[in-house]
Coordinates of C-alpha atoms in Angstrom, one line a residue:
Chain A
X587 CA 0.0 0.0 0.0
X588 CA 0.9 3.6 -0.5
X589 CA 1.3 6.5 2.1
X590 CA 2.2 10.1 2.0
X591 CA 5.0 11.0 4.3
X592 CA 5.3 14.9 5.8
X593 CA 8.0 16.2 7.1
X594 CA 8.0 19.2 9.2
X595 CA 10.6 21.8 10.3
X596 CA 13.6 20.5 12.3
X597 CA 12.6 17.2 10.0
X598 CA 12.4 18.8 7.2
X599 CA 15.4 20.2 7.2
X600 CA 17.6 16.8 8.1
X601 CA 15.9 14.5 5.1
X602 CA 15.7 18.0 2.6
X603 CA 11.9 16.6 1.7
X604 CA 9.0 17.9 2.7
X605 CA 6.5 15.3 1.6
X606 CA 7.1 11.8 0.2
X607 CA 5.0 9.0 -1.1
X608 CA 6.1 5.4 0.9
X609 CA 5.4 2.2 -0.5
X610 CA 4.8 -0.4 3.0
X611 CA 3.1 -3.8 3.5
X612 CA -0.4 -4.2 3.9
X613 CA -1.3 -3.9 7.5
X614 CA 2.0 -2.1 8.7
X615 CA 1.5 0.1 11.5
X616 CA 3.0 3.6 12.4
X617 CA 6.2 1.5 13.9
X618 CA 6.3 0.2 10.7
X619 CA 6.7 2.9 8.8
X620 CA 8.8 5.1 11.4
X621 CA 11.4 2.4 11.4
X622 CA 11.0 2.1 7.5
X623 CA 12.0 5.7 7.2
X624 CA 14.7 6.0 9.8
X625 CA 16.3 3.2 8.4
X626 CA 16.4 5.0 5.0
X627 CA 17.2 8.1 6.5
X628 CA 19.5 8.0 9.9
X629 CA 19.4 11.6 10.2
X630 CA 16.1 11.9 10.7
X631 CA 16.6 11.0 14.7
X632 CA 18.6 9.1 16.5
X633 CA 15.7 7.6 18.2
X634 CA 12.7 6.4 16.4
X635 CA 10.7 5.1 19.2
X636 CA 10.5 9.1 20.4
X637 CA 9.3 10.1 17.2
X638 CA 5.7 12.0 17.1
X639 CA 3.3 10.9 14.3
X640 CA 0.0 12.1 13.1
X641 CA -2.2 9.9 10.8
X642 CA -4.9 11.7 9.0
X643 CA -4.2 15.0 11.3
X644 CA -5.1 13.1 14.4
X645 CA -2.0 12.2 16.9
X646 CA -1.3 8.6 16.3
X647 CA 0.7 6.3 19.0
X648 CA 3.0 3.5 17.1
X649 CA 0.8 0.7 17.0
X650 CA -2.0 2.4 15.0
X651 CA -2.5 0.4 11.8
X652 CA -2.2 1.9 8.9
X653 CA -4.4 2.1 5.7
X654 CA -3.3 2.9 2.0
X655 CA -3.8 6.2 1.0
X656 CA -2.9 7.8 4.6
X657 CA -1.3 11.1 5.3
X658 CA 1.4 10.4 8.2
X659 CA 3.0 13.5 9.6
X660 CA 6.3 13.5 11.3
X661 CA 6.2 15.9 14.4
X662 CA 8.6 17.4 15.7
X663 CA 8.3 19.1 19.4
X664 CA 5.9 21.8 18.6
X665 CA 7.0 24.4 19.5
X666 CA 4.5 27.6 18.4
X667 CA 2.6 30.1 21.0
X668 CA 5.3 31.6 22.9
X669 CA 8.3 30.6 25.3
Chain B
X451 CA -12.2 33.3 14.6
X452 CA -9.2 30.2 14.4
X453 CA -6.8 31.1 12.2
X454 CA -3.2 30.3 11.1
X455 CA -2.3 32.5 8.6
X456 CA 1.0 34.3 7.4
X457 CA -1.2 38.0 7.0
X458 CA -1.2 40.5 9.8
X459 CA -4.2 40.5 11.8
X460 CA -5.1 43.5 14.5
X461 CA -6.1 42.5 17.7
X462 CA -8.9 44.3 17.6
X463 CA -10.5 42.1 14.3
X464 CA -9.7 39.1 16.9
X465 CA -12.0 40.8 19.6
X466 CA -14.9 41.4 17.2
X467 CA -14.7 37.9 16.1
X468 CA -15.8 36.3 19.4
X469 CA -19.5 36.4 20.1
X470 CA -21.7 39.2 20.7
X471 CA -23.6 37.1 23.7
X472 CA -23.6 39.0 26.7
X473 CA -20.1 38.8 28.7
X474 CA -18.6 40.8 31.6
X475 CA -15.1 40.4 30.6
X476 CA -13.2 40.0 27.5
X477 CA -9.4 39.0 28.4
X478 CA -6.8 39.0 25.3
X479 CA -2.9 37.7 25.2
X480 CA -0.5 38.9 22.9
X481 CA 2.4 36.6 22.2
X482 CA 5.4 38.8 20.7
X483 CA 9.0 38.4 19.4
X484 CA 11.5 39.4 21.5
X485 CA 14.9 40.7 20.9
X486 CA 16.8 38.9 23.2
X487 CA 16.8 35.0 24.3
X488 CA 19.1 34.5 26.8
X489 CA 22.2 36.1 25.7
X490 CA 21.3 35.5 21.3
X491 CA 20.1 38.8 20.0
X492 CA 17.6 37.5 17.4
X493 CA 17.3 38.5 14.2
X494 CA 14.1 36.9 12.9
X495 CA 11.7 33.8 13.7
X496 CA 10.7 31.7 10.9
X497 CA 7.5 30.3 12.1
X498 CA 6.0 27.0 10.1
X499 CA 2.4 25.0 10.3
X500 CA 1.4 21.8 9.6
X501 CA -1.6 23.9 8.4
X502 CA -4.7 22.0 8.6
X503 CA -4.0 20.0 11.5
X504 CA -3.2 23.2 13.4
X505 CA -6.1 24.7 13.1
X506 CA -8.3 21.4 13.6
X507 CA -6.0 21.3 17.0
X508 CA -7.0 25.0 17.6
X509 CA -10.4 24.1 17.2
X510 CA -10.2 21.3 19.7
X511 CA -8.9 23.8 22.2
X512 CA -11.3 26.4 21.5
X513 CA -14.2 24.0 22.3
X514 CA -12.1 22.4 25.4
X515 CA -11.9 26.0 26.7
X516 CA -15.4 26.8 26.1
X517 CA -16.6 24.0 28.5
X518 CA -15.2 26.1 31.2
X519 CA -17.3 27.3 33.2
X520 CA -18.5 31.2 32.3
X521 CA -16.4 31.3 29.7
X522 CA -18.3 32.2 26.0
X523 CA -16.5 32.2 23.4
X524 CA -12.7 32.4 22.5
X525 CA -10.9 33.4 19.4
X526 CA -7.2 32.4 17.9
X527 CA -5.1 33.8 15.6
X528 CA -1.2 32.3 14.9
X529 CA 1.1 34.2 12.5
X530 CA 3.3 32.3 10.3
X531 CA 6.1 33.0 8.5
X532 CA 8.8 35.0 8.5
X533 CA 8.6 37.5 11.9
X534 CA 10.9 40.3 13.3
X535 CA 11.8 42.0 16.5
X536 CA 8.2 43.2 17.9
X537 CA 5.6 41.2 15.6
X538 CA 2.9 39.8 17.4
X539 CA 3.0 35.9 16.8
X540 CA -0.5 34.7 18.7
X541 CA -3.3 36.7 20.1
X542 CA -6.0 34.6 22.2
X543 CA -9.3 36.4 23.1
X544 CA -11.3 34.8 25.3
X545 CA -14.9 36.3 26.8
X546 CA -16.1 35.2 29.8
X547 CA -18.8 36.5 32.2
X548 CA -15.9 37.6 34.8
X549 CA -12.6 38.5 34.8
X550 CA -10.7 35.4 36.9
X551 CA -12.5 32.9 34.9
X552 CA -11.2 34.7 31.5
X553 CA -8.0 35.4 33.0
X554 CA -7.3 31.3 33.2
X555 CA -8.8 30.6 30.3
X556 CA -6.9 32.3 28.3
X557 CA -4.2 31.1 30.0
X558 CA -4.7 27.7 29.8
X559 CA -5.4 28.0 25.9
X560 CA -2.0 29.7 25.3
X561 CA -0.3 26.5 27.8
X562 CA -2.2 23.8 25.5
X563 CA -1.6 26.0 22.5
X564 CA 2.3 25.1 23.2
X565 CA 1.7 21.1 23.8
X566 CA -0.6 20.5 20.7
X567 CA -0.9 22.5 18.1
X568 CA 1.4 21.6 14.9
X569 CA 3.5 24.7 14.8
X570 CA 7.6 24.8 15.0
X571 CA 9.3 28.5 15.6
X572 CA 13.0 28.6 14.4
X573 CA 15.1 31.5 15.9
X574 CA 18.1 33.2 13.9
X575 CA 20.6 34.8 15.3
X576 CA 23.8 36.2 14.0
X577 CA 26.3 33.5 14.7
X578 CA 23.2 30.3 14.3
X579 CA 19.6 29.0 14.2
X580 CA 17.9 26.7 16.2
X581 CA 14.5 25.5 16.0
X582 CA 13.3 25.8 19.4
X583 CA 13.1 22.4 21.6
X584 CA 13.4 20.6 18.6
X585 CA 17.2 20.6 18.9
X586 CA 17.6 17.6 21.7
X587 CA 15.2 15.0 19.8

């Protein structure tokens, strides 16, 4: 099945994409995909348990199956209103 | 009003945008760029969305704030985009029937605002950039 991948900020920056299309198994779930892409790119994070995700706009935790056609977003920490 | 938007917005079109119900109190935050963090003197803040999410996330907030009680209505508005020294980067109006239950409202909205919403500032300085607390990940 097919995904889109976003990237955002600190992300965006360390992979140089900001969206990608990700071929993955059937039935993979968000770990799936995570370790798919850290594996491809190392930069990413050094840690890809940590790694925030959003499926469809909704926060996702790793274990949320995934379904062709979904938009997964790779968070970084937000980081928007004021300090 | 919820919006996430690279266009300068007064705070006073943010005010008029919450309802005309009767309320006692209407509290509003201004979130602005500063010159100094710590000892950086910053140059600019490049501010970027994951756009529709953000304001879906807004939107949850707005209605989670609006369960408080006395509170009626309460507007958001995030700049994107390129800011300098001085720009105002979020204004939250929030109308309530009195002033302490506004005054934590609007609070609270500008706390979650920080833990939820899809929005990532980075800070330029003269000798560096950073994209704030999304360094250590």
């Amino acid at each position: 099945m097919k995904v889109t991948g976003r990237f955002f900020a600190l992300y965006r920056e360390r992979i140089g994409k900001s969206v990608m299309e990700i071929d993955i198994e059937d039935s993979s779930n968000v770990e799936d995909l995570v370790n798919l892409v850290v594996n491809t790119y190392p930069s990413l994070s050094s840690d890809a348990s940590k790694i925030v995700v959003a499926v469809n706009r909704v926060y996702a935790e790793h274990d949320c199956v995934l379904s062709d056609g979904d938009e997964v977003a790779f968070i970084p920490p937000v980081s928007g209103g004021c300090l | 009003m919820i919006r996430v938007t690279e266009e300068y917005v007064a705070v006073q079109e943010v005010i008029n945008s919450l309802s005309r119900e009767v309320h006692g109190a209407v509290v509003t935050f201004l979130g602005t760029v500063r010159l100094w963090t710590g000892d950086r003197k910053v140059l600019y803040l490049d501010y970027e969305a994951y756009p529709q999410m953000a304001e879906e996330q807004l939107r949850l907030i707005v209605n989670e704030g609006k369960l408080r009680p006395e509170v009626e209505d309460i507007a958001i508005y995030h700049r994107i985009g390129r800011l300098t020294i001085g720009d105002v980067s979020l204004i939250v109006a929030v109308a309530s029937k009195h002033r302490r239950e506004g005054f934590e409202a609007c609070l609270a909205v500008v706390e979650r605002i920080k833990e939820i919403v899809p929005i990532w500032k980075k800070e330029v300085w003269g000798q560096g950039e950073v994209w704030v607390r999304s360094e250590g990940v």
